[in-house]
Coordinates of C-alpha atoms in Angstrom, one line a residue:
Chain A
M1 CA -0.8 -4.2 10.0
K2 CA 1.7 -7.1 10.3
K3 CA 1.8 -7.4 6.4
I4 CA 3.6 -3.9 6.5
F5 CA 5.3 -5.4 8.2
I6 CA 6.6 -8.1 5.9
Y7 CA 6.7 -5.2 3.2
V8 CA 9.3 -3.5 6.0
V9 CA 11.5 -6.4 6.0
L10 CA 11.2 -7.5 2.3
I11 CA 11.9 -3.5 1.4
F12 CA 15.1 -3.6 3.8
F13 CA 16.4 -7.5 2.7
S14 CA 16.2 -6.3 -0.6
L15 CA 17.8 -2.9 0.3
L16 CA 21.1 -5.0 1.5
F17 CA 20.6 -7.4 -1.6
L18 CA 20.3 -4.3 -4.7
A19 CA 22.8 -1.9 -2.0
P20 CA 26.1 -3.2 -3.8
F21 CA 24.9 -2.9 -7.6
F22 CA 23.7 0.0 -7.3
W23 CA 27.2 1.0 -5.8
M24 CA 29.4 -0.7 -8.6
I25 CA 27.3 0.9 -11.0
T26 CA 28.0 4.5 -9.7
T27 CA 31.2 4.1 -9.5
A28 CA 31.8 2.9 -13.1
V29 CA 30.7 6.2 -14.1
K30 CA 31.6 8.4 -11.7
S31 CA 35.2 10.9 -11.9
P32 CA 38.3 9.6 -10.3
E33 CA 37.6 12.8 -7.7
E34 CA 34.5 11.6 -6.6
L35 CA 34.9 8.9 -5.8
Y36 CA 37.2 9.3 -2.7
V37 CA 35.3 11.2 -1.0
F38 CA 33.1 10.9 2.0
P39 CA 30.8 10.4 2.7
P40 CA 30.7 8.8 -0.7
K41 CA 28.6 9.8 -3.0
W42 CA 25.4 7.0 -4.6
I43 CA 24.9 9.0 -7.3
P44 CA 28.0 11.4 -8.9
S45 CA 27.2 14.3 -10.0
V46 CA 28.2 13.6 -14.0
F47 CA 28.2 10.5 -15.3
H48 CA 31.4 9.3 -17.1
W49 CA 30.0 7.0 -20.1
D50 CA 33.5 6.8 -21.2
N51 CA 35.3 5.4 -18.6
F52 CA 33.7 2.0 -20.0
I53 CA 35.7 2.2 -23.2
T54 CA 38.8 3.3 -21.3
A55 CA 38.7 1.0 -18.6
W56 CA 38.0 -1.8 -21.1
E57 CA 41.0 0.2 -23.8
S58 CA 43.4 -0.5 -20.2
Q59 CA 43.7 -3.9 -21.0
P60 CA 43.6 -6.5 -24.0
F61 CA 39.5 -7.2 -23.1
N62 CA 38.7 -7.9 -26.1
V63 CA 41.1 -10.5 -26.0
F64 CA 39.6 -11.5 -23.4
L65 CA 35.9 -11.6 -24.7
K66 CA 36.7 -13.8 -27.0
N67 CA 38.3 -16.4 -25.0
S68 CA 35.7 -16.1 -22.8
L69 CA 32.8 -16.5 -25.9
I70 CA 35.3 -19.3 -27.2
V71 CA 35.0 -21.2 -23.7
T72 CA 31.9 -20.6 -22.8
G73 CA 30.9 -21.3 -26.1
L74 CA 31.9 -24.6 -27.3
S75 CA 31.7 -25.9 -24.3
L76 CA 27.6 -25.7 -23.7
A77 CA 27.4 -27.3 -27.2
G78 CA 29.0 -30.2 -25.7
Q79 CA 27.2 -30.5 -22.7
L80 CA 24.4 -29.9 -24.0
I81 CA 24.7 -32.2 -26.4
S82 CA 26.4 -35.0 -24.8
S83 CA 24.4 -34.9 -21.3
S84 CA 21.6 -35.3 -22.9
L85 CA 22.1 -38.2 -25.1
V86 CA 23.7 -40.1 -21.5
A87 CA 20.2 -38.8 -20.0
Y88 CA 18.7 -40.7 -22.5
G89 CA 20.7 -43.3 -22.6
F90 CA 19.7 -43.7 -18.7
A91 CA 16.2 -42.5 -18.8
R92 CA 15.0 -45.3 -21.6
F93 CA 17.4 -48.2 -21.9
R94 CA 17.9 -51.8 -20.1
F95 CA 21.2 -52.8 -20.3
K96 CA 23.7 -55.0 -18.5
G97 CA 25.4 -52.6 -15.8
K98 CA 22.8 -49.8 -15.5
D99 CA 22.1 -49.3 -12.1
V100 CA 25.7 -49.8 -11.2
L101 CA 26.4 -46.9 -13.4
F102 CA 23.9 -44.9 -12.1
M103 CA 24.7 -44.9 -8.8
I104 CA 28.3 -44.2 -10.0
L105 CA 27.0 -41.6 -11.6
L106 CA 25.1 -40.4 -8.8
A107 CA 27.9 -40.9 -5.9
S108 CA 30.0 -39.1 -8.2
M109 CA 28.6 -35.4 -7.6
M110 CA 29.6 -35.8 -4.4
I111 CA 33.1 -36.2 -4.8
P112 CA 35.1 -32.7 -4.7
W113 CA 36.9 -31.4 -7.5
E114 CA 39.8 -30.5 -4.6
V115 CA 40.4 -33.7 -4.8
T116 CA 40.7 -34.3 -7.9
M117 CA 42.0 -30.9 -9.1
I118 CA 45.6 -31.8 -9.0
P119 CA 46.0 -35.2 -11.2
Q120 CA 44.1 -33.0 -13.6
Y121 CA 46.1 -30.5 -13.9
M122 CA 48.9 -33.2 -14.1
E123 CA 47.1 -35.0 -17.0
F124 CA 46.6 -31.9 -18.6
N125 CA 50.1 -30.8 -18.6
Y126 CA 51.1 -34.4 -19.9
L127 CA 48.5 -33.9 -22.8
G128 CA 49.8 -30.8 -23.6
W129 CA 46.5 -28.5 -23.1
I130 CA 48.0 -26.5 -20.6
N131 CA 47.8 -22.6 -21.3
T132 CA 45.0 -23.4 -24.2
L133 CA 41.5 -23.4 -23.5
K134 CA 41.3 -27.0 -23.9
P135 CA 40.9 -28.3 -20.4
L136 CA 38.4 -25.2 -19.7
I137 CA 36.2 -26.7 -23.0
I138 CA 37.2 -30.4 -23.2
P139 CA 35.4 -32.4 -20.7
A140 CA 32.1 -30.4 -20.8
W141 CA 32.1 -32.7 -24.2
F142 CA 31.2 -35.7 -21.7
G143 CA 28.5 -34.1 -19.7
S144 CA 28.7 -33.3 -16.1
A145 CA 26.5 -35.7 -13.9
F146 CA 24.6 -33.0 -12.4
F147 CA 23.0 -32.2 -15.8
I148 CA 22.8 -35.6 -16.6
F149 CA 20.7 -36.6 -13.6
L150 CA 18.5 -33.7 -13.9
L151 CA 17.8 -34.3 -17.9
R152 CA 17.5 -37.7 -17.0
Q153 CA 14.6 -37.3 -14.5
F154 CA 13.2 -34.9 -17.0
I155 CA 12.8 -37.7 -19.7
M156 CA 11.9 -40.0 -17.2
G157 CA 8.2 -37.7 -16.9
I158 CA 7.7 -37.8 -21.0
P159 CA 5.3 -40.5 -22.1
V160 CA 6.7 -43.5 -24.3
E161 CA 3.7 -44.5 -26.0
L162 CA 5.5 -41.5 -28.0
E163 CA 8.2 -43.0 -28.6
E164 CA 6.9 -46.3 -29.5
A165 CA 4.7 -45.1 -32.0
A166 CA 7.6 -43.4 -34.0
R167 CA 9.5 -46.9 -33.6
I168 CA 6.8 -48.3 -35.5
D169 CA 7.0 -46.2 -37.7
G170 CA 10.6 -47.2 -38.2
A171 CA 11.8 -44.4 -37.0
N172 CA 16.6 -45.6 -35.5
P173 CA 17.0 -44.4 -31.7
I174 CA 18.8 -41.6 -33.5
Q175 CA 16.3 -40.0 -35.2
I176 CA 13.2 -40.7 -32.0
F177 CA 16.0 -38.6 -29.7
I178 CA 16.5 -35.7 -32.3
R179 CA 12.7 -35.7 -34.0
L180 CA 11.7 -37.2 -30.6
I181 CA 12.8 -36.5 -27.0
V182 CA 14.8 -32.9 -28.2
P183 CA 12.0 -31.0 -28.8
L184 CA 10.7 -32.3 -25.9
M185 CA 12.5 -31.6 -23.4
T186 CA 13.3 -28.1 -24.7
P187 CA 12.7 -26.2 -21.1
A188 CA 14.9 -28.4 -19.2
L189 CA 17.8 -28.0 -21.7
I190 CA 17.3 -24.5 -21.4
L191 CA 18.0 -25.0 -18.0
V192 CA 21.2 -26.6 -18.3
G193 CA 22.2 -24.6 -21.3
V194 CA 21.5 -20.7 -18.6
F195 CA 23.3 -22.9 -15.7
H196 CA 26.0 -24.4 -17.5
F197 CA 26.5 -20.4 -18.7
L198 CA 26.6 -19.2 -15.6
S199 CA 29.4 -21.3 -14.1
S200 CA 31.5 -21.0 -17.0
W201 CA 31.3 -17.6 -17.9
N202 CA 31.8 -17.3 -14.0
D203 CA 34.3 -19.9 -13.9
Y204 CA 37.8 -18.3 -11.8
L205 CA 39.6 -21.2 -10.6
G206 CA 39.7 -23.6 -13.9
P207 CA 41.4 -20.4 -16.0
L208 CA 43.7 -19.3 -13.4
I209 CA 45.0 -22.8 -12.6
F210 CA 44.9 -23.4 -16.5
L211 CA 46.3 -20.8 -18.1
N212 CA 49.1 -18.9 -17.4
D213 CA 49.5 -16.8 -20.8
Q214 CA 48.1 -13.2 -21.0
S215 CA 46.7 -13.9 -24.6
K216 CA 44.5 -17.0 -23.1
Y217 CA 42.6 -15.6 -20.2
T218 CA 39.5 -15.3 -20.0
L219 CA 36.9 -12.5 -18.7
T220 CA 37.2 -13.2 -14.9
L221 CA 40.9 -14.2 -15.2
G222 CA 41.6 -10.6 -16.3
L223 CA 39.4 -8.7 -14.4
S224 CA 41.1 -10.3 -11.3
Q225 CA 44.7 -9.0 -12.9
F226 CA 43.5 -6.0 -12.9
R227 CA 43.5 -5.4 -9.4
G228 CA 47.1 -5.3 -9.0
M229 CA 47.9 -3.7 -11.6
F230 CA 45.9 -0.7 -10.7
G231 CA 46.5 -0.9 -7.0
V232 CA 43.4 1.0 -6.6
D233 CA 41.7 2.0 -9.3
M234 CA 38.6 1.2 -8.6
V235 CA 36.4 3.7 -11.3
S236 CA 38.1 0.9 -14.0
I237 CA 37.5 -2.2 -11.7
M238 CA 33.7 -1.4 -11.1
A239 CA 33.2 -0.5 -14.6
V240 CA 34.7 -3.8 -16.2
T241 CA 32.8 -5.7 -13.6
F242 CA 29.8 -4.5 -14.7
L243 CA 30.4 -5.0 -18.2
I244 CA 31.3 -8.7 -17.4
C245 CA 28.1 -9.3 -15.4
L246 CA 26.0 -8.0 -18.2
P247 CA 25.8 -11.2 -20.0
P248 CA 24.9 -13.7 -17.3
L249 CA 22.0 -10.4 -15.9
A250 CA 20.6 -10.1 -19.3
L251 CA 20.1 -14.3 -19.3
F252 CA 19.1 -14.0 -16.1
F253 CA 16.1 -11.7 -17.2
F254 CA 15.2 -13.4 -20.2
A255 CA 15.4 -16.8 -18.5
Q256 CA 14.3 -15.8 -15.5
R257 CA 11.0 -18.4 -15.2
Y258 CA 13.3 -21.2 -16.4
I259 CA 16.2 -20.3 -13.1
V260 CA 13.6 -20.1 -10.3
G261 CA 11.2 -23.0 -11.6
G262 CA 14.0 -24.8 -12.4
I263 CA 15.6 -24.5 -8.8
A264 CA 12.1 -25.6 -7.4
T265 CA 11.6 -28.9 -9.2
T266 CA 15.6 -29.7 -8.5
G267 CA 15.6 -28.9 -5.3
I268 CA 15.4 -32.5 -4.2
K269 CA 12.5 -33.3 -1.9
G270 CA 13.6 -36.6 0.4
Chain B
M1 CA 24.1 -49.5 -42.8
E2 CA 22.2 -52.4 -44.2
S3 CA 22.8 -55.1 -41.7
I4 CA 20.0 -54.1 -39.8
K5 CA 18.3 -56.7 -41.7
K6 CA 20.6 -59.7 -40.6
R7 CA 20.1 -61.0 -37.5
T8 CA 22.9 -61.2 -35.5
P9 CA 24.3 -58.0 -36.6
A10 CA 21.7 -56.9 -35.4
R11 CA 21.4 -57.6 -32.7
F12 CA 24.4 -56.9 -31.8
K13 CA 23.9 -53.7 -33.1
Q14 CA 20.5 -53.5 -30.7
M15 CA 22.3 -54.2 -27.4
S16 CA 24.7 -51.6 -28.4
I17 CA 23.2 -48.5 -28.9
P18 CA 22.3 -47.9 -25.1
Y19 CA 26.2 -48.3 -24.9
L20 CA 26.9 -45.3 -27.2
F21 CA 24.5 -43.5 -25.5
T22 CA 25.9 -43.5 -22.1
L23 CA 29.5 -43.7 -23.4
P24 CA 30.7 -39.9 -23.3
W25 CA 29.9 -39.6 -19.2
I26 CA 31.7 -43.3 -19.2
I27 CA 35.0 -42.2 -21.0
G28 CA 35.2 -38.7 -19.3
F29 CA 34.2 -40.1 -15.9
L30 CA 37.4 -42.6 -16.1
A31 CA 39.4 -39.7 -18.1
F32 CA 38.0 -36.8 -15.6
T33 CA 37.8 -38.5 -12.5
L34 CA 38.3 -42.0 -11.4
G35 CA 41.5 -41.8 -13.0
P36 CA 42.2 -38.3 -11.5
L37 CA 40.6 -39.9 -8.1
I38 CA 43.0 -42.9 -8.0
F39 CA 45.8 -41.2 -9.4
S40 CA 45.4 -38.5 -6.5
L41 CA 45.2 -41.0 -3.6
I42 CA 49.0 -42.8 -5.3
I43 CA 50.5 -39.0 -5.1
S44 CA 49.7 -38.5 -1.7
F45 CA 52.5 -41.0 -1.2
Y46 CA 54.8 -39.4 -3.0
E47 CA 57.1 -36.5 -2.8
W48 CA 56.0 -35.3 -6.2
P49 CA 57.1 -31.7 -7.5
V50 CA 56.1 -30.7 -10.9
V51 CA 59.4 -31.4 -12.1
G52 CA 62.6 -33.5 -11.3
E53 CA 62.7 -36.8 -8.3
K54 CA 59.6 -38.5 -7.4
T55 CA 60.2 -40.4 -4.1
F56 CA 57.7 -42.9 -2.1
I57 CA 57.3 -41.8 0.9
G58 CA 54.5 -43.8 2.2
L59 CA 52.5 -41.6 4.9
A60 CA 55.2 -39.0 5.2
N61 CA 53.2 -36.2 4.4
Y62 CA 50.2 -37.0 6.5
K63 CA 52.3 -37.4 9.1
E64 CA 54.5 -33.7 8.1
M65 CA 51.1 -32.1 7.9
F66 CA 49.4 -32.9 11.8
T67 CA 53.0 -32.7 13.5
N68 CA 55.3 -30.2 11.4
D69 CA 53.0 -27.5 9.4
P70 CA 51.8 -25.0 11.6
L71 CA 50.2 -23.6 8.9
F72 CA 48.1 -26.9 8.4
W73 CA 46.4 -25.9 11.4
E74 CA 46.1 -22.8 10.9
S75 CA 44.2 -22.4 7.6
L76 CA 41.5 -26.0 9.4
G77 CA 40.6 -23.5 12.0
V78 CA 39.9 -20.4 9.4
T79 CA 37.6 -22.8 7.4
M80 CA 36.3 -24.1 9.9
K81 CA 35.1 -20.9 12.3
F82 CA 34.5 -19.9 9.0
A83 CA 31.7 -22.8 8.5
V84 CA 30.5 -22.2 12.0
L85 CA 29.2 -18.7 10.9
F86 CA 28.2 -18.8 7.5
V87 CA 26.0 -22.6 7.3
P88 CA 23.9 -21.6 10.0
L89 CA 23.4 -17.7 8.9
N90 CA 23.0 -18.8 5.7
I91 CA 19.9 -21.3 6.1
I92 CA 18.8 -19.2 8.4
I93 CA 18.5 -16.6 6.1
A94 CA 17.6 -18.1 3.2
L95 CA 14.6 -19.5 4.8
L96 CA 13.9 -16.5 6.4
L97 CA 13.2 -14.7 3.4
A98 CA 11.6 -18.0 1.2
M99 CA 8.8 -17.3 4.4
L100 CA 8.0 -13.9 4.1
L101 CA 8.2 -14.7 0.3
N102 CA 5.7 -17.4 0.6
K103 CA 3.2 -14.9 2.3
N104 CA 1.5 -14.1 -0.5
V105 CA 2.8 -10.5 -0.9
K106 CA 2.4 -8.0 -3.8
G107 CA 5.4 -7.5 -5.9
S108 CA 6.7 -10.9 -4.2
G109 CA 8.1 -11.3 -8.4
F110 CA 10.5 -8.4 -8.0
F111 CA 12.1 -9.1 -4.3
R112 CA 12.5 -13.1 -5.5
T113 CA 14.6 -11.6 -8.3
A114 CA 16.8 -9.0 -5.7
F115 CA 17.4 -12.0 -3.6
Y116 CA 18.2 -14.2 -6.2
L117 CA 20.2 -11.9 -8.5
P118 CA 24.2 -11.8 -6.1
S119 CA 24.1 -15.8 -7.4
V120 CA 23.9 -14.6 -11.0
I121 CA 27.2 -13.3 -11.1
S122 CA 28.9 -14.8 -8.1
G123 CA 32.6 -15.2 -8.5
V124 CA 35.7 -12.8 -9.1
A125 CA 32.5 -10.0 -9.7
L126 CA 30.9 -10.4 -6.7
A127 CA 34.3 -10.2 -4.9
M128 CA 35.3 -7.0 -6.9
I129 CA 32.2 -5.3 -5.6
W130 CA 32.5 -5.9 -2.2
S131 CA 36.1 -5.2 -1.9
W132 CA 34.8 -1.7 -2.6
V133 CA 31.6 -2.1 -0.9
F134 CA 34.2 -3.0 2.6
D135 CA 36.7 -0.1 1.3
G136 CA 37.9 1.3 5.0
E137 CA 38.0 4.7 4.2
Y138 CA 35.7 5.3 1.1
G139 CA 33.7 1.9 1.4
I140 CA 29.8 2.1 1.3
L141 CA 29.3 0.1 4.1
N142 CA 31.0 2.7 6.5
Y143 CA 29.0 5.3 5.7
V144 CA 25.8 3.3 6.2
L145 CA 27.2 2.7 9.8
S146 CA 28.7 5.6 10.2
V147 CA 25.1 7.2 9.7
F148 CA 23.8 5.1 12.9
G149 CA 26.6 6.4 14.8
I150 CA 28.3 3.5 14.3
E151 CA 32.2 3.2 12.9
G152 CA 33.3 0.4 10.7
P153 CA 36.3 -1.3 11.3
K154 CA 38.8 -1.2 8.2
W155 CA 37.0 -5.0 7.1
L156 CA 40.0 -6.3 5.1
I157 CA 43.0 -5.1 6.8
N158 CA 41.3 -6.1 10.5
T159 CA 42.0 -9.7 11.5
T160 CA 38.8 -10.0 13.4
W161 CA 37.0 -8.5 10.5
A162 CA 38.5 -10.4 7.6
P163 CA 36.7 -13.6 8.1
V164 CA 33.0 -11.7 8.7
A165 CA 33.6 -9.9 5.5
M166 CA 34.1 -13.1 4.1
V167 CA 30.5 -14.1 5.5
I168 CA 28.8 -11.4 4.4
A169 CA 30.2 -11.6 1.5
S170 CA 29.1 -14.8 1.4
L171 CA 25.8 -15.0 2.8
W172 CA 25.3 -12.4 -0.5
G173 CA 25.0 -15.6 -2.6
Q174 CA 22.4 -17.1 -1.0
G175 CA 19.9 -17.2 -4.1
S176 CA 19.5 -20.6 -5.7
M177 CA 18.8 -22.0 -1.4
M178 CA 16.1 -19.7 -1.0
L179 CA 14.5 -20.7 -4.0
I180 CA 15.4 -24.0 -2.9
F181 CA 13.2 -23.6 0.4
L182 CA 10.7 -22.0 -1.3
A183 CA 9.5 -24.4 -3.2
G184 CA 9.6 -26.6 -0.2
L185 CA 7.0 -24.2 2.0
K186 CA 5.1 -24.0 -1.8
N187 CA 4.6 -28.0 -1.2
I188 CA 3.0 -27.7 2.4
P189 CA 0.0 -28.7 1.5
K190 CA -2.4 -25.3 3.5
D191 CA -4.8 -27.6 4.5
M192 CA -2.6 -28.6 8.0
Y193 CA -2.4 -24.8 8.5
E194 CA -5.9 -24.7 9.0
A195 CA -6.3 -27.5 10.8
S196 CA -3.9 -26.5 13.2
A197 CA -5.3 -23.0 13.6
I198 CA -8.7 -24.6 14.3
D199 CA -6.7 -26.8 17.2
G200 CA -5.7 -23.2 18.1
A201 CA -2.2 -23.7 17.5
G202 CA -0.4 -20.2 17.5
K203 CA 2.3 -18.6 14.8
W204 CA 5.5 -20.2 16.5
K205 CA 3.2 -23.4 17.5
Q206 CA 2.7 -23.7 14.2
F207 CA 6.3 -23.0 12.3
T208 CA 8.0 -25.6 15.2
R209 CA 5.0 -28.5 14.7
I210 CA 4.2 -28.1 10.7
T211 CA 7.0 -25.8 8.9
L212 CA 10.5 -27.3 10.4
P213 CA 9.4 -31.0 10.5
M214 CA 8.1 -30.0 6.5
L215 CA 11.0 -28.7 5.9
S216 CA 13.6 -30.5 7.1
P217 CA 14.1 -32.7 4.2
T218 CA 14.7 -29.5 2.3
I219 CA 17.2 -28.2 5.4
L220 CA 19.0 -31.4 5.2
F221 CA 20.2 -31.0 1.6
N222 CA 20.7 -27.5 1.9
L223 CA 22.4 -28.4 5.1
I224 CA 24.8 -30.6 3.0
T225 CA 25.8 -28.6 0.6
T226 CA 26.5 -25.6 2.7
I227 CA 29.0 -27.4 5.0
I228 CA 30.6 -28.5 1.6
A229 CA 30.2 -25.2 0.1
A230 CA 32.0 -23.5 3.1
F231 CA 35.0 -25.7 3.2
Q232 CA 35.5 -25.3 -1.0
Q233 CA 35.4 -21.5 -0.8
L234 CA 39.1 -20.0 -2.4
T235 CA 37.8 -17.4 -5.2
L236 CA 36.3 -14.5 -2.1
A237 CA 39.8 -14.8 -0.1
L238 CA 41.9 -15.0 -3.5
V239 CA 40.5 -12.3 -5.3
M240 CA 39.6 -9.7 -1.8
T241 CA 42.0 -10.4 0.9
G242 CA 45.0 -13.1 -0.7
G243 CA 44.9 -14.8 2.9
G244 CA 45.4 -12.2 5.0
P245 CA 46.2 -10.0 7.2
L246 CA 48.4 -12.2 9.4
N247 CA 46.3 -15.5 7.6
S248 CA 43.4 -14.7 9.1
T249 CA 41.7 -15.7 5.8
Y250 CA 43.2 -18.1 5.3
F251 CA 41.2 -21.0 4.0
Y252 CA 42.5 -24.4 3.9
A253 CA 41.6 -24.4 0.5
M254 CA 43.8 -21.6 0.2
Y255 CA 46.1 -23.9 1.9
M256 CA 46.0 -26.9 -0.5
Y257 CA 45.9 -24.4 -3.5
E258 CA 49.3 -22.6 -2.9
N259 CA 51.2 -26.2 -1.8
A260 CA 50.2 -27.2 -5.1
F261 CA 51.0 -24.0 -7.7
K262 CA 53.1 -22.2 -6.2
Y263 CA 55.1 -24.1 -4.1
S264 CA 54.5 -26.9 -7.2
K265 CA 54.2 -29.9 -4.3
M266 CA 52.0 -32.1 -5.7
G267 CA 52.3 -35.3 -3.2
Y268 CA 51.6 -33.2 -0.3
S269 CA 49.2 -31.1 -1.6
S270 CA 46.7 -34.3 -2.3
A271 CA 47.4 -35.6 1.3
N272 CA 45.5 -32.1 2.3
A273 CA 42.9 -32.7 -0.4
W274 CA 42.4 -36.3 1.5
F275 CA 42.5 -35.2 4.8
M276 CA 39.5 -32.5 3.5
F277 CA 38.1 -34.9 1.6
A278 CA 38.2 -37.3 5.1
I279 CA 36.6 -34.2 6.6
V280 CA 33.9 -33.4 4.3
L281 CA 32.9 -36.6 4.2
S282 CA 32.6 -37.6 7.7
L283 CA 30.8 -34.2 8.7
T284 CA 28.6 -35.2 5.8
L285 CA 27.9 -38.7 7.5
I286 CA 27.7 -36.7 10.4
V287 CA 24.5 -35.0 9.9
F288 CA 23.3 -38.2 8.0
K289 CA 23.5 -40.4 10.8
S290 CA 21.5 -37.0 12.8
S291 CA 18.5 -36.3 10.2
S292 CA 16.9 -39.5 11.5
A293 CA 16.5 -37.7 14.8
W294 CA 14.7 -34.8 13.3
V295 CA 14.1 -34.9 9.4
Y296 CA 10.5 -36.6 9.0
Y297 CA 9.7 -37.9 5.4
E298 CA 5.6 -36.7 4.6
G299 CA 5.2 -40.9 4.3
E300 CA 5.8 -41.5 7.6
M301 CA 3.9 -38.1 8.8
K302 CA 1.1 -39.6 7.0
Q303 CA 1.0 -43.4 8.8
G304 CA 2.1 -42.1 12.0
K305 CA -0.6 -39.9 14.6
K306 CA -0.3 -36.3 13.6

C-alpha cells in the first residue's frame, strides 16, 4: 500500500519532468494549423518530419553548428589537457607556495562570473578577440578550478607506488603522466569531458556578449535570434530546439553512469 | 636534453617541473580572474564608457545606485523575491525526489533519468520549451489546468505570474541537486534507522532525528550553491520575457548586463557587480555562521550522545 503511494508520486513527478520534452518533440512535427488548436493536441494527426529541414534551413544553422562544434571541440581539448596537467601538479609534487596556490584555486571558484565579466570583455576587446570564437575557446586552455579540483581528488586516490616503480625504471614526469596517470584517470576525464561539453554547448551568455556577427554565432545564440525574427513560429523553434538538444541528450545516455556516479562522488560532504 | 646528468641544471629542472605542471592555471588565473577582478574594482570608481573619456568619480557610482536609481531597487527586489521562492522550493523538491528514489523502488534508473534529464539541456533550449508550455492561449500548462477546472493566467504577460513562471522553469533543472542529495542519503548507515526503529521511533521522528541531521552538510552545500545560482539567474528572463512585463522579471543580473552592454556604462555596471558580490558573500557567510547550529558532522555525532 505504501509502496503504491511512492510509485504514484514518482510517476506523477516524472510526468511533470518529461511532459515539456514530449510537448517540444510533438510540436516540432505538427502542421501550423494544428499548432493553434484548443484543446492542444498532444500527438499530431500527421507527422511532418520535413519541419526539421525547413526550420534548419530557415537560418544559417549549418554555420552556427560549425561554430558550436569548433568552440566545444577546441575548448574541450584544452580543458582536458590543461586541467589534468595542473591537477597532477597539485596532487603529486611538493613545491614552494603550493598550499597557498591551492587555497587560491579553491577560493577562485567562489568569485561570481558577473564580477569579472565586464573587465574580461574589455580585455578581450583590447586583444581584438571580440567577435571571434577565441574568448570561448582560449580560457579553457588554462584549466578551470572546479575540474582541476575534481581531477586532483581523483589522482590523490591513485597509489603512489606505481609512479615510483616507473621512476626507478627511468621514466620522466611527463612520461609517467601520459603513460600511467592519464589511463588511470580516464573515468574522471570522461566526467570532466561531459561536464565541459554540456556547459560549452549550452553556453548562451558567453556567445551573447562576445559575438556580434551572425556568421560567428553558435547554435544557442542562433536559436535565441529565432524568436524575435519569426515571432510565433513555434513549430520551427521547437524543431531547432529539439535538434540542438540531441547531442547533450545522446551524450547523457552514453555517459549516464559516469555523470550519476560522478556527481555522487563530487557531492561534497562536510 | 643531456643536461640531466649534470648536477646543477638537473636540480633546477627538478625544482621547476611542478611549476611547469601548474603554470597553465597560474597564468590563466592571473589573466582571466585576478587581473579582471582588480580591474573591475578600479573601474567601479570611474565613469567608464566603452569609447570616450574615462573619469575618476570616486564613490559616485555607488551613491548613484543607492540614491538615484529606481531600477536598481526594482531589480534587487525582483531577484530577492525570486530567491525567496526558488531556494527553499528547489531544495525541498530535490530532497523529496532523492528520498523517494532512495526507497529501493523498481525502475529507479528510469525515474532518476527523468528527473535529471532537464539539467542536461538547460539554458536557451529550456527557456524556449517553457515559453511554449506557458503560452497563454495554446500552451499545454493552461490546458492541463483547465482539465482540473482551473483557468490558468497568461503566464508570461502577467506581472504576478511571470516571476512564478521563472521559478517553475528553474525548478525543472534541479537534477544535479537531487543526485547530490541521493549520494548523501546513501551515505547514511542503515543500522541507524534499524536501531531507532527498535527504540520505537516513527517515520517522522527518524526523518527529523536521523535523516535531516545526517544530511545537513549536504543541505548546507546545496543551500549555498542555490543562493548563488538564484542571484545569477539571467538567461531565462533574457530569452523568455526580456525582463517584462513591467519589469516584473527584471533580475538584478539583467540590470547589470544591460548597464554594461546596452548602455555601455562599464564603470557603473562594475559597481553593480561588486554590490551583488557583497550581497552573495554576506548571505553565504550568514548561512555558514548559522550552520554551526544546524549542521552536524559525523565525527561529532559519533563522539556525542546518540
